[in-house]
Each structure stands twice: as C-alpha cells, then as structure tokens.
PDB file of C-alpha atoms in Angstrom:
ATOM      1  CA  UNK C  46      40.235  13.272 138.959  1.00 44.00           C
ATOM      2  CA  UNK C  47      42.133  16.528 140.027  1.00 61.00           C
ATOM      3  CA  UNK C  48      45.059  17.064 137.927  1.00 77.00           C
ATOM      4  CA  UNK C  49      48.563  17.085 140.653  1.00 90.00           C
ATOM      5  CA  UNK C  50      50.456  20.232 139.828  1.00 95.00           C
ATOM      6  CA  UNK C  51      53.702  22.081 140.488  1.00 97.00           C
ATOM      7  CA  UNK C  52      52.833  25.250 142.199  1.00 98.00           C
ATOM      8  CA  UNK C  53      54.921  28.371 142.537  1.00 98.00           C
ATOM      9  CA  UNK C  54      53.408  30.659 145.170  1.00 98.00           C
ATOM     10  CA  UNK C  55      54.719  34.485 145.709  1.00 98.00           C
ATOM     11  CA  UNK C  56      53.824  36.205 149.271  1.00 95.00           C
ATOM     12  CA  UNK C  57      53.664  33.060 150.718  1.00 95.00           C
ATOM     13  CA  UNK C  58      54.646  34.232 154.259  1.00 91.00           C
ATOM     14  CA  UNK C  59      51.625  34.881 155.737  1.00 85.00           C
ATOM     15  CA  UNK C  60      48.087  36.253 154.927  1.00 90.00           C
ATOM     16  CA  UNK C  61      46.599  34.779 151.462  1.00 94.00           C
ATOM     17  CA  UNK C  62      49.698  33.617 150.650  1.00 95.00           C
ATOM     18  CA  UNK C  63      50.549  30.930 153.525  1.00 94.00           C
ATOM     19  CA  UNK C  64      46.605  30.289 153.285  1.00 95.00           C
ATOM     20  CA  UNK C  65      46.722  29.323 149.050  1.00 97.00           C
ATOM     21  CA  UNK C  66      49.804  27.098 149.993  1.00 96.00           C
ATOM     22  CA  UNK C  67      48.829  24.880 152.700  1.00 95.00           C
ATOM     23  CA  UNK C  68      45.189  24.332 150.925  1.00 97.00           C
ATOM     24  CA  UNK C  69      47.438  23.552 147.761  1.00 97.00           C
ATOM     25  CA  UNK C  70      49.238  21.035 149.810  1.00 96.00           C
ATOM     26  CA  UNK C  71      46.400  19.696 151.626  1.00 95.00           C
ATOM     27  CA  UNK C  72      44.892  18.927 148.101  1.00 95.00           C
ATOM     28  CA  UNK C  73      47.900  16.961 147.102  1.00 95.00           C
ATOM     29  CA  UNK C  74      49.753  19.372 144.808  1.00 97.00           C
ATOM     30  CA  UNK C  75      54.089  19.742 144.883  1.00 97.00           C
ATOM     31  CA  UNK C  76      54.115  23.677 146.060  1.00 97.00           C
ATOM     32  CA  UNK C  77      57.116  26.557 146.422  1.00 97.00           C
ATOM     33  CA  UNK C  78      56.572  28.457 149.108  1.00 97.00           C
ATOM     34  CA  UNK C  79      58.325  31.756 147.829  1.00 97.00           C
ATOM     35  CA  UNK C  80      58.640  34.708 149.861  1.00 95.00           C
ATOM     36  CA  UNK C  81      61.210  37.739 151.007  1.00 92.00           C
ATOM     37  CA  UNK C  82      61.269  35.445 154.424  1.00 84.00           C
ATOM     38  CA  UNK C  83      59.475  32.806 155.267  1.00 75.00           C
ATOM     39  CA  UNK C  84      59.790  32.032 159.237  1.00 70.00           C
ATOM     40  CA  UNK C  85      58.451  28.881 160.239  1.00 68.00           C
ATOM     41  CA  UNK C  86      55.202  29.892 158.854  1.00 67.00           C
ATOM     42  CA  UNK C  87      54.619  26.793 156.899  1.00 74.00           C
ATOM     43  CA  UNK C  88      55.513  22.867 158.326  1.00 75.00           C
ATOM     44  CA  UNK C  89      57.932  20.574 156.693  1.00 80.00           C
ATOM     45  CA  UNK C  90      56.265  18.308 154.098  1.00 86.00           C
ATOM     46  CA  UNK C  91      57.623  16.489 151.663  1.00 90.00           C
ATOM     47  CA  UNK C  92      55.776  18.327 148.876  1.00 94.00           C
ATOM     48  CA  UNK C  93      56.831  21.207 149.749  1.00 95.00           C
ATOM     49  CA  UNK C  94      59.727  23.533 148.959  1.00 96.00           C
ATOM     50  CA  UNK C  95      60.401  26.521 150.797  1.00 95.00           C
ATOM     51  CA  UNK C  96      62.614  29.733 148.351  1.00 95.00           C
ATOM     52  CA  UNK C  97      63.765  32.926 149.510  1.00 95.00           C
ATOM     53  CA  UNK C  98      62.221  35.546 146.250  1.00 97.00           C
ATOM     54  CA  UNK C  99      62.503  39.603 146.278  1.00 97.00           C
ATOM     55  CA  UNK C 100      60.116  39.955 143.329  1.00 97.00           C
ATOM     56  CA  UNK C 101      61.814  43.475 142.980  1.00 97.00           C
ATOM     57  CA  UNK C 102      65.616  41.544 141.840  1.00 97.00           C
ATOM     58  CA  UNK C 103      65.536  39.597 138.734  1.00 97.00           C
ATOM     59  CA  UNK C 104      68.490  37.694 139.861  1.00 98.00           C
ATOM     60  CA  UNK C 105      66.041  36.165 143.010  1.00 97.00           C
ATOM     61  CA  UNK C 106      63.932  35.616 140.765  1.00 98.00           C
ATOM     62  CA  UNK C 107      65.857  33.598 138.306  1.00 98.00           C
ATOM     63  CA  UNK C 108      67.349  31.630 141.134  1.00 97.00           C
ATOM     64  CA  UNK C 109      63.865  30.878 142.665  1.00 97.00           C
ATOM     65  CA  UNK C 110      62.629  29.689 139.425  1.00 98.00           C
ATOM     66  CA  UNK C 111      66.038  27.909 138.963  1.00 97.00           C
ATOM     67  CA  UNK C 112      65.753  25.751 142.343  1.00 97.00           C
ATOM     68  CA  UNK C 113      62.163  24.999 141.414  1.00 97.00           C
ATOM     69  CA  UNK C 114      62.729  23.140 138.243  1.00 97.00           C
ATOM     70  CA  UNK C 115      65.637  21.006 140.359  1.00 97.00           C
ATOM     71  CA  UNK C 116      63.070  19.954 142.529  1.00 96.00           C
ATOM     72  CA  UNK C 117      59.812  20.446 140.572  1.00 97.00           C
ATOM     73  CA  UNK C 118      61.160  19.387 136.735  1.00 96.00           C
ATOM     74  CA  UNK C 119      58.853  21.990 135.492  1.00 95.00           C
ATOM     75  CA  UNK C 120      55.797  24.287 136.817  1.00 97.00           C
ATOM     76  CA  UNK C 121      52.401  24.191 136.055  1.00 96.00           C
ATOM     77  CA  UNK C 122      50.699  26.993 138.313  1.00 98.00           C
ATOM     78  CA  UNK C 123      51.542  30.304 138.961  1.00 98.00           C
ATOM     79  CA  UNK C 124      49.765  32.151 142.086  1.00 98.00           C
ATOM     80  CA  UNK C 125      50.784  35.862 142.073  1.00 98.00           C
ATOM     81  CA  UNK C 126      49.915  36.855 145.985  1.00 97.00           C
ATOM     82  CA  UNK C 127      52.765  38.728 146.988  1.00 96.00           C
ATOM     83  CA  UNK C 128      51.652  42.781 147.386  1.00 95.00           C
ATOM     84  CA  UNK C 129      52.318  45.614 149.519  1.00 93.00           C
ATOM     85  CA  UNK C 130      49.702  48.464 150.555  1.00 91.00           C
ATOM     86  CA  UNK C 131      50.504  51.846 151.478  1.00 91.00           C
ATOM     87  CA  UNK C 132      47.680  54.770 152.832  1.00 89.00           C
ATOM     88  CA  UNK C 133      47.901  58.376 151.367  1.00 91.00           C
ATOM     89  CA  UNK C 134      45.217  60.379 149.032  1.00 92.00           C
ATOM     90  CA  UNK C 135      46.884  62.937 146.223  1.00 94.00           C
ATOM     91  CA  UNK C 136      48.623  65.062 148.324  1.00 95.00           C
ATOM     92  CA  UNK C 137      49.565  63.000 151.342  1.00 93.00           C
ATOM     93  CA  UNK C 138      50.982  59.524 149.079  1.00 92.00           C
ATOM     94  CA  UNK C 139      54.878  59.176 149.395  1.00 92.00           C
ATOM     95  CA  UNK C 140      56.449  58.812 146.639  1.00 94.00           C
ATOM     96  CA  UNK C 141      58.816  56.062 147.694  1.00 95.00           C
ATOM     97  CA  UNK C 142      55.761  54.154 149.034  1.00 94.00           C
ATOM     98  CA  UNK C 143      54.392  54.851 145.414  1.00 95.00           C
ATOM     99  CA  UNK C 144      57.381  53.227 144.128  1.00 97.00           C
ATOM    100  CA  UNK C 145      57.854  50.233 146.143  1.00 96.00           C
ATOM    101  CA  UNK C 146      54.085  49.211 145.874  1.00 96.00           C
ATOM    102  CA  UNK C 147      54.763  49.220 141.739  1.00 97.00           C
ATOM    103  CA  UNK C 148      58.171  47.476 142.017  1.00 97.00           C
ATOM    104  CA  UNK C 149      56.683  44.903 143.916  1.00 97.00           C
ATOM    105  CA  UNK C 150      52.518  44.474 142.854  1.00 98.00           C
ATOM    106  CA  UNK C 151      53.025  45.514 139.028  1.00 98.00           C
ATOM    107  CA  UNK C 152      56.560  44.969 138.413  1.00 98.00           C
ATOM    108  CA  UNK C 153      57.366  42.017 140.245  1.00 98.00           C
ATOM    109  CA  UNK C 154      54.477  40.447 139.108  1.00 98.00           C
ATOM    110  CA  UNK C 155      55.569  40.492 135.476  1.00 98.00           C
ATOM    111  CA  UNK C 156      59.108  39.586 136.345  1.00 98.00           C
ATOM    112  CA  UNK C 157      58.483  36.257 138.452  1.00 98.00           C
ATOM    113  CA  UNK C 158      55.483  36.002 135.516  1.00 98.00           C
ATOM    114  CA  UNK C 159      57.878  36.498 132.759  1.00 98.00           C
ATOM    115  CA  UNK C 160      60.350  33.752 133.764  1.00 98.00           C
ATOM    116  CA  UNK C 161      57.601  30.639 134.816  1.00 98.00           C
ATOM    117  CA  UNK C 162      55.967  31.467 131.207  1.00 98.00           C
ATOM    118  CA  UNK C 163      58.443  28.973 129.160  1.00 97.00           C
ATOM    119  CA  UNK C 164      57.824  26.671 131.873  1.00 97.00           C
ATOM    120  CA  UNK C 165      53.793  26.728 131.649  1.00 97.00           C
ATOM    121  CA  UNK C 166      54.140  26.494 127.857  1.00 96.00           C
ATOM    122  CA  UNK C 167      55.468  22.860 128.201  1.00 95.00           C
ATOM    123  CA  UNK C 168      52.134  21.596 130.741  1.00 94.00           C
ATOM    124  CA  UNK C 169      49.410  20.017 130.302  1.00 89.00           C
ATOM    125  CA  UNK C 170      47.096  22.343 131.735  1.00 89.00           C
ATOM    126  CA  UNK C 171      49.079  25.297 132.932  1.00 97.00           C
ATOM    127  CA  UNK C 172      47.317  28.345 134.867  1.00 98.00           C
ATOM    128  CA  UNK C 173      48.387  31.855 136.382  1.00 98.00           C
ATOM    129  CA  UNK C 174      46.145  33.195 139.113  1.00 98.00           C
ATOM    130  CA  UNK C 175      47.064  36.961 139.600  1.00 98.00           C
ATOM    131  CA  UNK C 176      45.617  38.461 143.463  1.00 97.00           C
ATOM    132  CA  UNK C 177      43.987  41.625 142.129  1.00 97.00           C
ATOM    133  CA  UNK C 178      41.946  43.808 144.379  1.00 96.00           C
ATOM    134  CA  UNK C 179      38.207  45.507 144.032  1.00 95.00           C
ATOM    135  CA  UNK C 180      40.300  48.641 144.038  1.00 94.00           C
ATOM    136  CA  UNK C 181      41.739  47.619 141.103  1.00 95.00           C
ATOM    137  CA  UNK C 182      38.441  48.216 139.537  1.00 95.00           C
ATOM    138  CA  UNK C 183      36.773  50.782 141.336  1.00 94.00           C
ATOM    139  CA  UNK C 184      38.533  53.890 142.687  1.00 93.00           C
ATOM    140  CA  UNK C 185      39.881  54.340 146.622  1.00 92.00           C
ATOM    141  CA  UNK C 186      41.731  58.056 146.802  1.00 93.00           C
ATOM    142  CA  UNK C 187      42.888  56.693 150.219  1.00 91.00           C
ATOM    143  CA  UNK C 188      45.099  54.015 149.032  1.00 92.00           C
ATOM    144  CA  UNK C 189      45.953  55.936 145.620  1.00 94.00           C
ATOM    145  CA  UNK C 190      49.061  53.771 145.299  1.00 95.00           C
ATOM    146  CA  UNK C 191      47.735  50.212 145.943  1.00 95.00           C
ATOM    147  CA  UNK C 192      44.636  51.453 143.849  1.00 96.00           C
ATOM    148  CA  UNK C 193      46.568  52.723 140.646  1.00 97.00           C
ATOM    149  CA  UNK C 194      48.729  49.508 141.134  1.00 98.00           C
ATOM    150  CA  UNK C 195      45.598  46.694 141.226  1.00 97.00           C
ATOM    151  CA  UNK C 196      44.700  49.197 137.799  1.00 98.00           C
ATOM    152  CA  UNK C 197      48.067  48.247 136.492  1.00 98.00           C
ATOM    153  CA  UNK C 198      47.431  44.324 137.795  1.00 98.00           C
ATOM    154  CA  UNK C 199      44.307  43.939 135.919  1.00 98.00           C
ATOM    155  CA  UNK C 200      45.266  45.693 132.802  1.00 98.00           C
ATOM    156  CA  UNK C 201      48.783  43.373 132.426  1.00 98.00           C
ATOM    157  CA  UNK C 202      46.145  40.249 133.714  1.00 98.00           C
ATOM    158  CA  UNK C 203      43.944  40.884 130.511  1.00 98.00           C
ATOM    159  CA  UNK C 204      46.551  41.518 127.931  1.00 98.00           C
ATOM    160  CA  UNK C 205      48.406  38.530 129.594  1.00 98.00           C
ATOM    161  CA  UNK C 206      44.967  36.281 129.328  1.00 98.00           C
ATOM    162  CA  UNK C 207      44.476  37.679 125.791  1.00 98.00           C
ATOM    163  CA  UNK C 208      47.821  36.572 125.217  1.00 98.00           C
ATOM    164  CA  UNK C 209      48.287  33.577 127.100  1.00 97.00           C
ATOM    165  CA  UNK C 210      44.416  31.457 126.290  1.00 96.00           C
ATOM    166  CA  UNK C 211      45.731  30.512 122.809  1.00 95.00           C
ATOM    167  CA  UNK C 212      48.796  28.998 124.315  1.00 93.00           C
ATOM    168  CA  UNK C 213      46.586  26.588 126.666  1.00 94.00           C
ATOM    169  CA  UNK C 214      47.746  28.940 129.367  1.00 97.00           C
ATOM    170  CA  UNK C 215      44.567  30.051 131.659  1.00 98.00           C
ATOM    171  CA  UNK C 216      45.057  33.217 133.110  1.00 98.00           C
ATOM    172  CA  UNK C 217      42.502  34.466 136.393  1.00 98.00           C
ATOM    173  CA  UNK C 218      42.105  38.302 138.339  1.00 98.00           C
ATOM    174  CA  UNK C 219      41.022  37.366 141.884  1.00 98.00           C
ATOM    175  CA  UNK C 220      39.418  40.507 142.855  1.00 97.00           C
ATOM    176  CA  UNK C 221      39.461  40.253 147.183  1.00 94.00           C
ATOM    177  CA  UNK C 222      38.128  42.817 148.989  1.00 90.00           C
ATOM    178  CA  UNK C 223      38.831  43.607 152.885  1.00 85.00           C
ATOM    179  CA  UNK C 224      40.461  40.766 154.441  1.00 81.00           C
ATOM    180  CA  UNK C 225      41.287  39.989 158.308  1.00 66.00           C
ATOM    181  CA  UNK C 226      45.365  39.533 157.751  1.00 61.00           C
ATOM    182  CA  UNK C 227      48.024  42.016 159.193  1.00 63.00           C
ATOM    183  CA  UNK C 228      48.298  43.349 154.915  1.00 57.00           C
ATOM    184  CA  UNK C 229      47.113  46.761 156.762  1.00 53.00           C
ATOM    185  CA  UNK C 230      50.238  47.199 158.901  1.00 51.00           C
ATOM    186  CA  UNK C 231      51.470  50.147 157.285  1.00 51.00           C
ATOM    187  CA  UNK C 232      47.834  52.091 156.876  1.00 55.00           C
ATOM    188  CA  UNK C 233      47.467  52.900 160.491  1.00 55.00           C
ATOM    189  CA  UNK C 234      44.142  54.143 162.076  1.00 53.00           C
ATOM    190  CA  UNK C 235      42.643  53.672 158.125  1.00 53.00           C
ATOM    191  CA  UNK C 236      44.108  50.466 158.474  1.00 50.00           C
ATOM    192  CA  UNK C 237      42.019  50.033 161.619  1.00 57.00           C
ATOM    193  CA  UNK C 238      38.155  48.394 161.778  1.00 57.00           C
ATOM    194  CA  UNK C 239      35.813  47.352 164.984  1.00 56.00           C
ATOM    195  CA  UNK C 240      35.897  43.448 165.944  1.00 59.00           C
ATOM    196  CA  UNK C 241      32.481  43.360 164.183  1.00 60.00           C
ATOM    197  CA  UNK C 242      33.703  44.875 160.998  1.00 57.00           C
ATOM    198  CA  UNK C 243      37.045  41.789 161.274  1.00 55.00           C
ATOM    199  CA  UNK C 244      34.150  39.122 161.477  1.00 67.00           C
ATOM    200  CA  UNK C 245      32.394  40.181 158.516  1.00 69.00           C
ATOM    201  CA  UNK C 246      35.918  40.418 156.143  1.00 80.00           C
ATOM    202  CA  UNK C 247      37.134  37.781 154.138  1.00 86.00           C
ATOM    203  CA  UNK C 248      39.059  34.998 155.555  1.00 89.00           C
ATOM    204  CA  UNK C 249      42.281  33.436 153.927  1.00 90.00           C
ATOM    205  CA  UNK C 250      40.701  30.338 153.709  1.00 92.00           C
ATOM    206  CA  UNK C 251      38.232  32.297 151.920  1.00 93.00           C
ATOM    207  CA  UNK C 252      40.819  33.239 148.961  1.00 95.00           C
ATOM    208  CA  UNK C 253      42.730  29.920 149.014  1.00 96.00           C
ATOM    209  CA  UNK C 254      39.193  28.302 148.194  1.00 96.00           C
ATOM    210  CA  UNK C 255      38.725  30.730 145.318  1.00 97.00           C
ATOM    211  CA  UNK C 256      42.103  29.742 144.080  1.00 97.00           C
ATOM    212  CA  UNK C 257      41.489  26.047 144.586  1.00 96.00           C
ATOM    213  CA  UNK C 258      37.582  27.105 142.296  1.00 96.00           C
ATOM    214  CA  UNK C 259      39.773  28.262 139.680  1.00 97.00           C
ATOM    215  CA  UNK C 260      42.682  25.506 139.457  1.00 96.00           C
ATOM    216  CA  UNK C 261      39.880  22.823 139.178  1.00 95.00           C
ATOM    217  CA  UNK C 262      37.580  24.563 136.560  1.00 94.00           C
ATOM    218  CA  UNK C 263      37.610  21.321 133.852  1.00 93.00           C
ATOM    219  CA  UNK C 264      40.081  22.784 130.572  1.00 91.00           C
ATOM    220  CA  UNK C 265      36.514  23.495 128.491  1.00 92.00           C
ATOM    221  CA  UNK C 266      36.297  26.759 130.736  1.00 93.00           C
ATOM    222  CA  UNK C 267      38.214  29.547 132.138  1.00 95.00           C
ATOM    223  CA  UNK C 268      37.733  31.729 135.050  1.00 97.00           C
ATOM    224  CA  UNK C 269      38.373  35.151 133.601  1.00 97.00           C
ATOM    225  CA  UNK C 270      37.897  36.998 136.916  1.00 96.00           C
ATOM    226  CA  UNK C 271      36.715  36.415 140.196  1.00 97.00           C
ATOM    227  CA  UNK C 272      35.340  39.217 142.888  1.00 96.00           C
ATOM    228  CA  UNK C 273      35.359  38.320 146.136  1.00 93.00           C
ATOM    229  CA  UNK C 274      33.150  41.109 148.303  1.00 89.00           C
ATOM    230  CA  UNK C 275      33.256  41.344 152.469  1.00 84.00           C
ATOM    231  CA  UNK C 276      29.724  42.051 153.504  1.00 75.00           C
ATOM    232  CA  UNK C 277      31.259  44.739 156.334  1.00 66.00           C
ATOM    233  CA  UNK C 278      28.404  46.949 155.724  1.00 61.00           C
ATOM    234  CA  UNK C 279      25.830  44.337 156.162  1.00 62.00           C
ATOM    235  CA  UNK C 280      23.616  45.201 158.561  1.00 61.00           C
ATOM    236  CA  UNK C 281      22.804  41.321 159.018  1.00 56.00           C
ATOM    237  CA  UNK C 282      25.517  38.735 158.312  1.00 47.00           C
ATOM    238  CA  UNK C 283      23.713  36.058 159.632  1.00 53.00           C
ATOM    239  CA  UNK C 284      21.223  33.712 158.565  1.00 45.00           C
ATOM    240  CA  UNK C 285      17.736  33.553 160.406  1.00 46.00           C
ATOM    241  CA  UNK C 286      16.198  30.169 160.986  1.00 42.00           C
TER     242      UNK C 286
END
C-alpha cells in the first residue's frame, strides 16, 4: 500500500511543477502548491493547499513552511522544481541573470530545504526530490549560468544525501533533459526548436512519473539519481511493427 504523504512542491506554477502536483494529488497525497504566483493553474481540491513562496526571501519561506504545518501538521516530501534559465556563453552571460539563476536554483533550494528538514526528521518515511538537469553533469557554454547552477544542485544534492540517508531521509537528483514547457522564455532563438524536435522532448507528465518512481521506491532502496534523456536527435522515435 502507497504510503499518503504531505507534499511541499516549489515552481509549482506551471511546467514540471503544476505537472508533479496534480499527479501527487491524483495519487491521493495532501500537496502545497508553492510558487511566486500561482494563477488558476491548479483546481480547488480539498487536498490541496495553494502558498505564495519567493525562494529568494527567507521570510516567504518561513511563512510558507509556517501555513503548511497549520494545515499539513508536518511534511513528509520535499520536491525542489522551482528554477530559472538564462542563455549567454563566457562573454555574453549577464551577470544579474548569473545572479538570479543562483539565488533562486542553488540558493533557494537550500533555504526552502533548510527549513522542511526538522519537519522530515519527525516522518516515517521522509524524501527530498531535487529537479537537477543533464547540464548539471555535462557541460553547455550556452547556458553557462543554468549549467554552473545544476553543478551547484548536484553537488549540495550529494552532500545533502550523504548527510540526510542516516537520518531515514532519502534524498534523489532528477536529471531532465529538454522538455516541451515555456522554461525557455528567456533563451530566445536558442530557446527555439522545430515541431519535430517539441515531439521528441520530455513531457511533464514525463517528470511527474519519475517523481511518483522515486516516492514509491519500498524504504529497503533509494533512488540516488535519475536521468531522464529526450531522444531529439533520434533519427527514429517510433516503434516499427
């Protein structure tokens, strides 16, 4: 049987984020929706509770984690999908962009992280799932930022796993590769790929599934990291009868 858990979910506006959340709630599971603004991208459901977070002000963040445990009692899952991606090589990256993608993918990160920690300590079977990026293990000059940043992710993910395991605290990297969400708004023509190219990229529904793989791997094992490849080079993505 499938444990029910208390979910906290950053970037949950849209993309990954909106996708790990209503799979989480289809499954069952109590889930905060957490985002800088969340719309009307996600339908009212009893299970579900919808926070306004800025990952880059600790005192969102406290509040966010504060409202939770009035509603939640405690939290049991952690999904860190809430990134930003800026273009530029060596000498065309801005340094504010370079900035803001840290504040929010590496430092953000270990603030919201930081604060759910105590909470995770008191569950049964407590888990953080960190959204990492195949650029945050091989190297993309184009997207020097992001890239460096998804560096930083999956160095804090393994001290945090190294850290955490003893604790009964399981701690993932989902490496994604290229997927169809508007993540690439501020790349512009890099940011751009044929219609063939969009049907061969991951899917949300793609990601949220590799969350749910994770969340329901039985407590004698732990999903260390994950890669999840788009097969836009594939000269063939279909399969012959």
């Amino acid at each position: 049987m499938i444990q029910k858990r208390r979910v906290l979910v950053t970037g949950a506006n849209g993309g990954i984020g909106a996708a790990v959340v209503k799979k989480l709630l289809n499954d069952g599971h109590q889930v905060a929706a957490a985002d800088t603004e969340l719309h009307d991208v996600h339908e009212e459901h009893l299970a579900l509770l919808k926070l306004e977070l800025d990952l880059r002000n600790d005192e969102s963040c406290k509040a966010a984690v504060n409202k939770i445990m009035e509603q939640f009692g405690c939290i049991d899952t952690l999904i860190n999908a809430a990134g930003v991606c800026y273009g530029g090589d060596p000498l065309t990256a801005n340094l504010e962009e370079w900035s803001e993608t840290f504040n929010v993918n590496v430092q953000g990160m270990f603030r919201i992280t930081q604060l759910v920690i105590p909470f995770l300590q008191k569950s049964a079977q407590a888990d953080i799932v960190n959204i990492s990026s195949i650029w945050g293990a091989d190297y993309n000059p184009n997207l020097l930022s992001y890239s460096a940043s998804k560096f930083a992710v999956e160095g804090y993910t393994g001290g945090l796993r190294a850290w955490a395991l003893p604790q009964n605290i399981r701690v993932t990297a989902l490496q994604v590769d290229k997927v169809d969400t508007g993540f690439r708004r501020h790349l512009g023509s890099k940011g751009e790929f044929s219609v063939e190219q969009l049907k061969k990229m991951l899917t949300p529904d793609d990601v949220s599934n590799a969350v749910c793989f994770v969340l329901n791997m039985p407590s004698t094992g732990c999903v260390s990291s994950m890669r999840l490849d788009a097969p836009l080079w594939y000269k063939n993505n279909e399969v012959q009868n």
